[in-house]
Amino acid sequence: MIVEDESSIRNRLAAMIPWEEHGIDIVALCENGMEALRMIERTKPDIVILDIRMPEMDGLSLARAIRRLDRRMKMIILSGYGDFEYARDAMESGVLKYLIKPASNDEILHAVLEGKTLLRKEMEEQHSHEALKLKWLEHLPRLQDMFFNNWITGAYSDWEIERRSKELMIRLEGKRLFSLVIMETDPLLEGEERFSDLDSALLQFSLRSIAGETITENQGGLFQDLNGSTVVLFQSAENETEGDFQLRVHFSATKVLSTFKECLKVTASAGISRVIAEKRNIPEIYHQAKAAILKRVIYGHDIAIPFNEEQQPGETVQAASITGNNLEIGIEVGDPVKSAAAIDELLENSIEKATSVDEVQVHVLYLFHTLLRIIHNKNWSIREVVGEDFHYFQHSLSLQSKEQIRICMHRIVRRMTSYALKRNQSGGHKMIQEILNLIEQEIGQELNLYGIADRFFVNKSYLSRLFKHEVGESFSQYVLKRKMIRAKRLLLEGAQVQNAAQQVGYTNVGFFSKVFHKYWGILPSEMKPS
């Protein structure tokens, strides 16, 4: 890039020096510093020739700005001023050469070629074998994670596993046994103050770090799967029996969980696969470990669970009958003791008696269905009632232990009971007050019960009864009264009949006059301004 405010010099530099013969391209010609900065962003030059004295931004200011943008860019000052201070300031700004006008074409070309040589040397150093190796090692953990995640999904054949593992510096011995462990942090207990659900990624990272520090001997690989779980692939030592290998895997997993609990005062659990001898079966034992860790919903938290076939093909899970009548009554009357006892009874007859993961999950779905039915029957807003627990209505199977299910159910039932109690005490007045305010604001529009019910997400029959109970008259009677009172006031203030009709929502003046006469016993035209 050439930056020179005198067009004759700028054009001479571009046209009279044989740049192309030396592998140099002119990417831009600029007449001032501001234009140069804009073009630098677009053209990304390697070398900039610039004048000192230019309008808008002088050459030294431009040099300092370029230095901040890209320290590798080489700058050559071409100026008619030989003052030492200019030269010193230029060198401090990272300028490679300071040439005094009128510098010859050869001098300028020589300076540019010197910059080119220096750039090539810096690039060669940057992309040297050692530098590339350092970058490779920097990205290696991520590449290894990608390899393992592809492997557990069955994406590789045997020869690909061998080749890619060697490329990524993963030691997989020949004839060895393998077992896989999945580790996950347990759900935080109610009352936990040091961590929240927002810290789940931090806790999972801590678990992986502790696993990496604890498990070192004959480790096949440690990685994070696409669910964020910590996964450890163990391989047996030479001449290690299957029994000894299995025990070592169990003890290692337990050691990680114990260390995690000791350091962070929260718990984690692990699922442990069976032992296999073929690398191609790694996807199978990954699914075994996933199935094993799901069983913490049965056995609780802070546990390493080995995989064991629990259900034979064709075996089905039956959910206990969950009616929730006592629960609905307890919530409706706002009795926290009665509703708590009712949810305990439902939990005892379903979740507590479950003996398999599938059975627990079916019962959880039924329980949430019961709570949803109660909320729907009351015409309540589910988000307003349950607050942050709305997440579990969308992801009920994320509850990972009987204790977590019990705590969650009790918390939701307490919220529902408290909500019902507040509504019983207020008689639904808050919503009715909002509707009354809405009528006043929109008195000039057509208002009907169907539209209002839709806007407040309740059914028409319920709103009709509630409105009459709270206000003492039907919705249509109240709206008519408010319109006629507003119209009478407008007419008394001097409004024309047509204008008054429009302001209370009547487009047909004749019909408005009939309604007004029927309500007040006098025609609107007979109203005299006060």
Coordinates of C-alpha atoms in Angstrom, one line a residue:
M1 CA 0.0 0.0 0.0
I2 CA 1.2 3.5 -0.9
V3 CA 0.0 6.4 1.2
E4 CA 1.0 9.8 -0.3
D5 CA -1.0 13.0 -0.5
E6 CA 0.8 14.2 -3.7
S7 CA -0.8 12.4 -6.6
S8 CA 2.2 12.8 -8.9
I9 CA 4.5 11.1 -6.4
R10 CA 1.9 8.4 -5.6
N11 CA 1.4 7.5 -9.2
R12 CA 5.1 7.5 -10.0
L13 CA 5.8 5.1 -7.1
A14 CA 3.1 2.8 -8.4
A15 CA 3.9 2.9 -12.1
M16 CA 7.7 3.5 -12.4
I17 CA 9.1 0.8 -10.0
P18 CA 9.0 -2.8 -11.4
W19 CA 7.1 -4.3 -8.5
E20 CA 5.8 -7.4 -10.2
E21 CA 9.3 -8.5 -11.3
H22 CA 10.1 -8.9 -7.6
G23 CA 6.8 -10.6 -6.6
I24 CA 5.3 -7.4 -5.1
D25 CA 1.6 -6.4 -5.7
I26 CA 0.3 -2.9 -5.1
V27 CA -3.0 -3.5 -3.3
A28 CA -4.1 0.2 -2.7
L29 CA -3.1 3.8 -3.3
C30 CA -4.3 6.3 -0.6
E31 CA -4.0 10.0 -0.4
N32 CA -4.3 10.4 3.4
G33 CA -4.1 8.4 6.7
M34 CA -7.9 8.1 7.3
E35 CA -8.4 6.5 3.8
A36 CA -5.4 4.3 4.5
L37 CA -6.9 2.9 7.7
R38 CA -10.1 2.1 6.0
M39 CA -8.3 0.3 3.1
I40 CA -6.0 -1.6 5.5
E41 CA -9.1 -3.4 7.0
R42 CA -10.1 -4.4 3.5
T43 CA -6.8 -5.2 1.7
K44 CA -4.6 -6.4 4.6
P45 CA -1.2 -5.2 3.1
D46 CA 2.1 -6.7 4.3
I47 CA 4.1 -3.5 3.6
V48 CA 3.0 0.2 3.7
I49 CA 5.0 3.1 2.2
L50 CA 3.7 6.4 3.8
D51 CA 4.5 10.1 3.8
I52 CA 4.9 12.1 7.0
R53 CA 2.9 15.3 6.2
M54 CA -0.6 14.5 5.1
P55 CA -4.1 16.0 5.7
E56 CA -6.5 14.5 8.2
M57 CA -3.9 12.2 9.8
D58 CA -0.2 12.5 9.6
G59 CA 2.1 9.7 8.8
L60 CA 3.4 9.1 12.4
S61 CA -0.2 8.9 13.7
L62 CA -1.0 6.4 11.0
A63 CA 2.1 4.4 11.8
R64 CA 1.1 4.1 15.5
A65 CA -2.5 3.1 14.4
I66 CA -1.1 0.4 12.1
R67 CA 1.2 -0.8 14.9
R68 CA -1.9 -1.3 17.1
L69 CA -3.8 -3.1 14.3
D70 CA -1.0 -5.5 13.2
R71 CA 2.5 -5.5 14.7
R72 CA 3.8 -7.7 11.8
M73 CA 3.0 -5.1 9.1
K74 CA 6.2 -3.4 7.8
M75 CA 6.2 0.4 7.4
I76 CA 8.5 2.5 5.3
I77 CA 8.5 6.3 5.8
L78 CA 9.1 8.4 2.7
S79 CA 9.4 12.1 3.7
G80 CA 10.9 15.4 2.7
Y81 CA 11.8 16.1 6.3
G82 CA 15.2 15.0 7.6
D83 CA 14.7 16.1 11.2
F84 CA 16.1 13.6 13.7
E85 CA 13.0 13.8 15.9
Y86 CA 10.8 12.6 13.0
A87 CA 13.1 9.6 12.4
R88 CA 13.2 8.7 16.1
D89 CA 9.4 8.9 16.5
A90 CA 9.0 6.8 13.4
M91 CA 11.4 4.1 14.6
E92 CA 9.6 4.0 18.0
S93 CA 6.3 3.5 16.1
G94 CA 7.7 0.3 14.5
V95 CA 8.8 1.8 11.2
L96 CA 11.3 -0.4 9.3
K97 CA 12.9 2.3 7.2
Y98 CA 13.0 6.1 7.1
L99 CA 13.8 7.5 3.6
I100 CA 14.4 11.1 2.7
K101 CA 12.8 12.6 -0.4
P102 CA 13.7 12.6 -3.2
A103 CA 14.7 8.9 -2.6
S104 CA 15.5 7.0 -5.8
N105 CA 13.3 4.2 -7.1
D106 CA 16.1 1.7 -6.4
E107 CA 16.3 2.9 -2.8
I108 CA 12.5 2.5 -2.3
L109 CA 12.5 -0.9 -4.0
H110 CA 15.4 -2.1 -1.9
A111 CA 13.6 -1.0 1.3
V112 CA 10.5 -2.9 0.3
L113 CA 12.4 -6.0 -0.6
E114 CA 14.2 -5.8 2.8
G115 CA 10.7 -5.7 4.4
K116 CA 9.6 -8.7 2.2
T117 CA 12.7 -10.7 3.3
L118 CA 12.1 -9.9 7.0
L119 CA 8.4 -10.9 6.6
R120 CA 9.3 -14.3 5.0
K121 CA 11.8 -15.0 7.8
E122 CA 9.2 -14.3 10.5
M123 CA 6.6 -16.4 8.7
E124 CA 9.0 -19.3 8.4
E125 CA 9.8 -19.1 12.1
Q126 CA 6.1 -18.9 12.9
H127 CA 5.3 -21.9 10.8
S128 CA 8.4 -24.0 11.6
H129 CA 8.1 -27.6 12.6
E130 CA 8.4 -26.8 16.3
A131 CA 5.8 -24.1 16.1
L132 CA 3.4 -26.4 14.2
K133 CA 4.0 -29.1 16.8
L134 CA 3.1 -26.8 19.6
K135 CA -0.1 -25.8 17.9
W136 CA -0.9 -29.4 17.3
L137 CA -0.4 -30.3 20.9
E138 CA -2.5 -27.3 21.9
H139 CA -5.4 -28.7 19.9
L140 CA -4.8 -32.3 20.6
P141 CA -7.2 -32.7 23.6
R142 CA -10.1 -31.4 21.4
L143 CA -9.1 -33.7 18.5
Q144 CA -8.9 -36.7 20.9
D145 CA -12.4 -35.9 22.3
M146 CA -13.7 -35.9 18.7
F147 CA -12.1 -39.2 18.0
F148 CA -13.6 -40.9 21.1
N149 CA -17.1 -39.4 20.5
N150 CA -17.0 -40.8 16.9
W151 CA -15.7 -44.1 18.2
I152 CA -18.5 -44.6 20.8
T153 CA -21.1 -44.0 18.1
G154 CA -19.7 -46.7 15.9
A155 CA -18.3 -44.4 13.2
Y156 CA -14.9 -46.2 12.8
S157 CA -13.9 -49.6 11.5
D158 CA -11.1 -51.6 13.2
W159 CA -8.3 -50.2 10.9
E160 CA -9.5 -46.6 11.4
I161 CA -9.4 -47.0 15.2
E162 CA -5.8 -48.3 14.9
R163 CA -4.6 -45.5 12.5
R164 CA -6.4 -42.6 14.1
S165 CA -5.5 -43.5 17.7
K166 CA -1.8 -43.6 16.7
E167 CA -2.1 -40.2 14.9
L168 CA -3.7 -38.7 18.0
M169 CA -1.1 -40.2 20.4
I170 CA -3.7 -42.4 22.1
R171 CA -2.1 -45.6 23.4
L172 CA -4.3 -48.6 22.7
E173 CA -2.4 -51.8 23.3
G174 CA -3.0 -54.9 21.2
K175 CA -4.7 -57.7 23.0
R176 CA -6.1 -56.0 26.1
L177 CA -9.4 -55.9 28.0
F178 CA -11.6 -52.8 28.0
S179 CA -14.2 -51.3 30.3
L180 CA -15.9 -47.9 30.1
V181 CA -17.1 -45.6 32.9
I182 CA -19.4 -42.6 32.6
M183 CA -19.3 -40.1 35.5
E184 CA -21.8 -37.3 36.1
T185 CA -22.4 -34.8 38.9
D186 CA -25.5 -35.5 40.9
P187 CA -28.4 -33.1 41.1
L188 CA -27.9 -30.5 43.8
L189 CA -29.9 -31.0 46.9
E190 CA -32.4 -28.5 48.1
G191 CA -30.7 -26.0 50.4
E192 CA -27.4 -26.2 48.7
E193 CA -26.0 -22.6 49.0
R194 CA -22.5 -22.7 47.5
F195 CA -23.5 -23.9 44.0
S196 CA -26.6 -23.6 41.8
D197 CA -27.9 -25.2 38.7
L198 CA -26.0 -22.5 36.7
D199 CA -22.8 -24.1 38.0
S200 CA -23.4 -27.5 36.4
A201 CA -20.8 -27.0 33.7
L202 CA -18.2 -25.8 36.2
L203 CA -18.9 -28.9 38.4
Q204 CA -18.7 -31.3 35.5
F205 CA -15.4 -29.7 34.5
S206 CA -14.1 -30.2 38.0
L207 CA -15.2 -33.8 37.9
R208 CA -13.3 -34.4 34.7
S209 CA -10.2 -32.7 36.1
I210 CA -10.2 -34.8 39.2
A211 CA -10.7 -37.9 37.0
G212 CA -7.7 -36.9 34.9
E213 CA -5.5 -36.5 38.0
T214 CA -6.7 -39.7 39.7
I215 CA -6.8 -42.2 36.9
T216 CA -3.4 -42.5 35.2
E217 CA -2.2 -46.1 35.1
N218 CA -3.1 -48.0 31.9
Q219 CA -5.8 -45.5 31.0
G220 CA -7.1 -45.9 27.5
G221 CA -8.5 -42.4 27.3
L222 CA -10.5 -39.7 29.2
F223 CA -12.9 -37.5 27.3
Q224 CA -16.2 -35.6 27.5
D225 CA -19.1 -37.0 25.5
L226 CA -21.7 -34.9 23.7
N227 CA -23.9 -34.8 26.8
G228 CA -21.2 -33.2 28.8
S229 CA -20.5 -36.4 30.9
T230 CA -17.0 -37.4 31.8
V231 CA -16.1 -40.7 30.1
V232 CA -13.1 -42.9 31.0
L233 CA -12.0 -45.8 28.8
F234 CA -9.9 -48.3 30.8
Q235 CA -7.7 -50.9 29.3
S236 CA -6.1 -53.8 31.2
A237 CA -2.5 -54.1 32.0
E238 CA -0.3 -56.9 30.5
N239 CA -1.2 -60.2 32.1
E240 CA -4.0 -58.6 34.2
T241 CA -6.8 -61.0 34.8
E242 CA -10.4 -60.0 34.0
G243 CA -11.3 -60.1 37.7
D244 CA -8.4 -58.0 38.7
F245 CA -9.1 -55.5 35.9
Q246 CA -12.7 -55.2 36.9
L247 CA -11.8 -54.6 40.5
R248 CA -9.3 -51.9 39.5
V249 CA -11.9 -50.1 37.3
H250 CA -14.4 -50.1 40.2
F251 CA -11.9 -48.9 42.7
S252 CA -10.7 -46.2 40.4
A253 CA -14.2 -44.9 39.7
T254 CA -15.0 -44.9 43.4
K255 CA -11.8 -43.0 44.2
V256 CA -12.7 -40.3 41.7
L257 CA -16.2 -39.9 43.3
S258 CA -14.8 -39.9 46.8
T259 CA -12.2 -37.2 45.9
F260 CA -14.8 -35.1 44.1
K261 CA -17.1 -35.2 47.2
E262 CA -14.2 -34.4 49.5
C263 CA -13.1 -31.4 47.5
L264 CA -16.3 -29.8 46.5
K265 CA -18.8 -31.2 49.2
V266 CA -21.2 -32.2 46.4
T267 CA -21.6 -35.7 45.0
A268 CA -21.3 -37.5 41.6
S269 CA -22.1 -40.9 40.4
A270 CA -20.7 -43.4 37.8
G271 CA -22.0 -46.1 35.5
I272 CA -19.6 -48.9 34.8
S273 CA -19.8 -51.2 31.8
R274 CA -18.9 -54.8 31.5
V275 CA -15.5 -56.0 30.4
I276 CA -14.8 -56.7 26.7
A277 CA -11.9 -57.8 24.6
E278 CA -12.7 -56.3 21.2
K279 CA -12.2 -52.6 20.4
R280 CA -15.1 -52.7 17.9
N281 CA -17.5 -53.3 20.8
I282 CA -16.7 -50.0 22.5
P283 CA -20.0 -48.4 21.4
E284 CA -21.9 -51.3 23.1
I285 CA -20.2 -50.8 26.5
Y286 CA -20.7 -47.0 26.2
H287 CA -24.5 -47.7 26.1
Q288 CA -24.1 -50.2 29.0
A289 CA -22.4 -47.5 31.1
K290 CA -25.2 -45.0 30.2
A291 CA -27.8 -47.5 31.3
A292 CA -26.0 -48.2 34.5
I293 CA -25.8 -44.5 35.6
L294 CA -29.5 -44.1 35.0
K295 CA -30.1 -46.6 37.9
R296 CA -29.1 -43.9 40.4
V297 CA -32.8 -43.0 40.2
I298 CA -33.3 -46.4 42.0
Y299 CA -30.2 -46.5 44.2
G300 CA -29.6 -42.9 45.0
H301 CA -26.6 -40.6 44.6
D302 CA -22.8 -40.8 45.3
I303 CA -22.5 -44.3 43.9
A304 CA -20.6 -46.3 41.2
I305 CA -23.1 -48.6 39.6
P306 CA -22.1 -51.7 37.5
F307 CA -24.1 -52.6 34.4
N308 CA -26.5 -55.5 34.9
E309 CA -29.3 -56.8 32.6
E310 CA -32.4 -55.9 34.5
Q311 CA -35.3 -56.4 32.1
Q312 CA -35.9 -59.2 29.6
P313 CA -37.3 -58.5 26.2
G314 CA -41.0 -58.4 26.2
E315 CA -41.3 -57.4 29.8
T316 CA -43.5 -54.4 30.3
V317 CA -43.8 -51.7 33.0
Q318 CA -47.2 -51.0 34.5
A319 CA -47.8 -47.7 36.3
A320 CA -49.8 -47.6 39.5
S321 CA -53.2 -45.9 39.2
I322 CA -52.7 -42.3 40.2
T323 CA -56.0 -40.4 40.6
G324 CA -54.8 -37.6 42.8
N325 CA -58.3 -36.8 44.2
N326 CA -57.1 -36.1 47.7
L327 CA -54.2 -34.1 46.3
E328 CA -56.6 -31.9 44.2
I329 CA -58.9 -31.3 47.3
G330 CA -55.9 -30.3 49.4
I331 CA -54.7 -27.9 46.8
E332 CA -58.1 -26.5 46.1
V333 CA -58.8 -25.6 49.8
G334 CA -55.3 -24.3 50.2
D335 CA -54.4 -26.9 52.9
P336 CA -50.6 -27.5 52.8
V337 CA -50.8 -30.4 55.3
K338 CA -53.5 -32.2 53.4
S339 CA -51.8 -31.7 50.0
A340 CA -48.4 -32.8 51.4
A341 CA -49.9 -35.9 52.8
A342 CA -51.6 -36.6 49.5
I343 CA -48.5 -36.3 47.4
D344 CA -46.6 -38.5 49.9
E345 CA -49.3 -41.1 49.5
L346 CA -49.0 -41.0 45.7
L347 CA -45.2 -41.2 45.9
E348 CA -45.4 -44.2 48.2
N349 CA -47.7 -46.1 45.9
S350 CA -45.7 -45.4 42.8
I351 CA -42.1 -44.2 42.9
E352 CA -41.1 -45.8 46.2
K353 CA -42.3 -49.2 45.0
A354 CA -40.6 -49.0 41.6
T355 CA -37.7 -51.5 41.0
S356 CA -36.5 -50.4 37.6
V357 CA -35.5 -47.2 35.8
D358 CA -38.3 -47.6 33.2
E359 CA -40.9 -48.1 36.0
V360 CA -39.7 -45.0 37.8
Q361 CA -39.8 -42.9 34.6
V362 CA -43.4 -44.0 33.8
H363 CA -44.5 -43.1 37.3
V364 CA -42.9 -39.7 37.0
L365 CA -44.8 -39.0 33.8
Y366 CA -48.0 -40.0 35.5
L367 CA -47.4 -37.7 38.4
F368 CA -46.7 -34.7 36.2
H369 CA -49.8 -35.5 34.2
T370 CA -51.8 -35.4 37.5
L371 CA -50.4 -32.0 38.4
L372 CA -51.0 -30.7 34.9
R373 CA -54.6 -31.9 35.0
I374 CA -55.2 -30.1 38.3
I375 CA -53.7 -26.8 37.0
H376 CA -55.8 -27.1 33.8
N377 CA -59.0 -27.8 35.7
K378 CA -58.4 -24.5 37.6
N379 CA -57.7 -22.5 34.4
W380 CA -54.4 -21.4 35.9
S381 CA -51.3 -20.4 34.1
I382 CA -48.7 -23.2 34.6
R383 CA -45.8 -20.8 34.4
E384 CA -47.3 -18.4 37.0
V385 CA -48.1 -21.3 39.4
V386 CA -44.9 -23.4 39.3
G387 CA -42.3 -20.7 38.5
E388 CA -38.9 -22.1 37.8
D389 CA -40.1 -25.7 38.2
F390 CA -41.8 -25.3 34.8
H391 CA -38.5 -26.8 33.5
Y392 CA -39.4 -30.2 35.0
F393 CA -42.8 -30.3 33.3
Q394 CA -40.9 -30.1 30.0
H395 CA -38.0 -32.4 31.0
S396 CA -39.5 -34.6 33.7
L397 CA -37.1 -37.5 33.0
S398 CA -34.1 -35.2 34.0
L399 CA -35.0 -36.0 37.6
Q400 CA -32.3 -38.5 38.5
S401 CA -33.1 -40.1 41.9
K402 CA -36.1 -40.9 44.0
E403 CA -35.1 -38.3 46.5
Q404 CA -34.8 -35.6 43.9
I405 CA -38.3 -36.6 42.6
R406 CA -39.8 -36.5 46.1
I407 CA -38.3 -33.0 46.8
C408 CA -39.4 -31.7 43.4
M409 CA -43.0 -33.0 43.8
H410 CA -43.3 -31.5 47.3
R411 CA -42.0 -28.2 46.1
I412 CA -44.4 -28.0 43.2
V413 CA -47.4 -29.0 45.4
R414 CA -46.4 -26.4 48.0
R415 CA -46.4 -23.7 45.2
M416 CA -49.8 -24.9 43.9
T417 CA -51.3 -24.9 47.3
S418 CA -50.0 -21.5 48.1
Y419 CA -51.2 -20.2 44.8
A420 CA -54.7 -21.6 45.4
L421 CA -54.8 -20.1 49.0
K422 CA -53.9 -16.6 47.7
R423 CA -56.6 -16.9 45.0
N424 CA -59.2 -18.1 47.6
Q425 CA -58.3 -15.1 49.8
S426 CA -58.5 -12.6 46.9
G427 CA -61.4 -14.1 45.2
G428 CA -59.7 -13.7 41.9
H429 CA -59.9 -9.9 42.3
K430 CA -56.5 -9.3 40.7
M431 CA -57.6 -10.6 37.3
I432 CA -61.0 -8.8 37.5
Q433 CA -59.3 -5.6 38.4
E434 CA -57.0 -5.9 35.3
I435 CA -60.1 -6.5 33.2
L436 CA -61.9 -3.5 34.6
N437 CA -58.8 -1.3 33.8
L438 CA -58.8 -2.8 30.3
I439 CA -62.4 -1.8 29.8
E440 CA -61.7 1.8 30.7
Q441 CA -58.7 1.9 28.4
E442 CA -60.5 0.3 25.4
I443 CA -64.0 1.8 26.0
G444 CA -64.0 3.1 22.4
Q445 CA -63.6 -0.4 21.0
E446 CA -65.9 -3.4 20.6
L447 CA -65.6 -5.5 23.8
N448 CA -66.9 -9.0 24.3
L449 CA -66.5 -11.7 26.8
Y450 CA -65.0 -14.2 24.3
G451 CA -62.2 -11.8 23.3
I452 CA -61.3 -10.9 26.9
A453 CA -61.3 -14.6 28.0
D454 CA -58.8 -15.4 25.2
R455 CA -56.6 -12.5 26.2
F456 CA -56.4 -13.7 29.8
F457 CA -56.1 -17.4 28.8
V458 CA -59.2 -18.6 30.7
N459 CA -62.4 -20.1 29.4
K460 CA -65.5 -17.9 28.8
S461 CA -67.8 -19.8 31.3
Y462 CA -65.3 -19.5 34.1
L463 CA -64.7 -15.8 33.4
S464 CA -68.4 -15.0 33.1
R465 CA -69.2 -16.5 36.6
L466 CA -66.1 -15.0 38.2
F467 CA -66.9 -11.5 36.8
K468 CA -70.4 -11.5 38.0
H469 CA -69.3 -12.8 41.4
E470 CA -66.8 -10.0 41.8
V471 CA -68.5 -7.1 40.1
G472 CA -72.2 -8.0 40.9
E473 CA -73.4 -7.8 37.3
S474 CA -72.7 -9.5 34.0
F475 CA -69.8 -8.5 31.8
S476 CA -72.1 -7.1 29.0
Q477 CA -74.2 -5.1 31.5
Y478 CA -71.1 -3.6 33.0
V479 CA -69.5 -2.7 29.6
L480 CA -72.8 -1.1 28.5
K481 CA -73.0 0.9 31.7
R482 CA -69.5 2.2 31.4
K483 CA -70.1 3.2 27.7
M484 CA -73.3 5.0 28.5
I485 CA -71.8 6.9 31.4
R486 CA -68.8 7.9 29.2
A487 CA -71.2 9.0 26.4
K488 CA -73.4 11.1 28.7
R489 CA -70.3 12.8 30.1
L490 CA -69.0 13.6 26.6
L491 CA -72.4 15.0 25.5
L492 CA -72.6 17.2 28.7
E493 CA -69.1 18.5 27.9
G494 CA -70.3 19.7 24.5
A495 CA -69.4 16.8 22.2
Q496 CA -71.4 16.2 19.0
V497 CA -73.6 13.1 19.0
Q498 CA -71.6 11.4 16.2
N499 CA -68.3 12.2 18.0
A500 CA -69.6 10.8 21.4
A501 CA -70.9 7.6 19.6
Q502 CA -67.4 7.0 18.0
Q503 CA -65.6 7.5 21.3
V504 CA -67.6 4.8 23.0
G505 CA -67.3 2.3 20.1
Y506 CA -70.5 2.9 18.1
T507 CA -70.1 3.4 14.3
N508 CA -73.8 3.6 13.6
V509 CA -75.2 6.8 15.2
G510 CA -78.8 5.8 14.8
F511 CA -78.2 2.5 16.7
F512 CA -76.2 4.5 19.4
S513 CA -79.2 6.9 19.8
K514 CA -81.6 4.0 20.4
V515 CA -79.3 2.3 23.0
F516 CA -78.7 5.7 24.7
H517 CA -82.5 6.4 24.8
K518 CA -83.3 3.0 26.2
Y519 CA -80.6 3.3 28.9
W520 CA -81.2 7.0 30.0
G521 CA -84.7 7.6 28.8
I522 CA -83.6 10.6 26.7
L523 CA -82.2 11.0 23.2
P524 CA -78.5 12.0 23.0
S525 CA -79.5 15.1 20.9
E526 CA -81.6 16.3 23.9
M527 CA -78.6 16.4 26.2
K528 CA -77.6 20.0 26.9
P529 CA -74.0 20.9 27.8
S530 CA -73.7 22.0 31.4

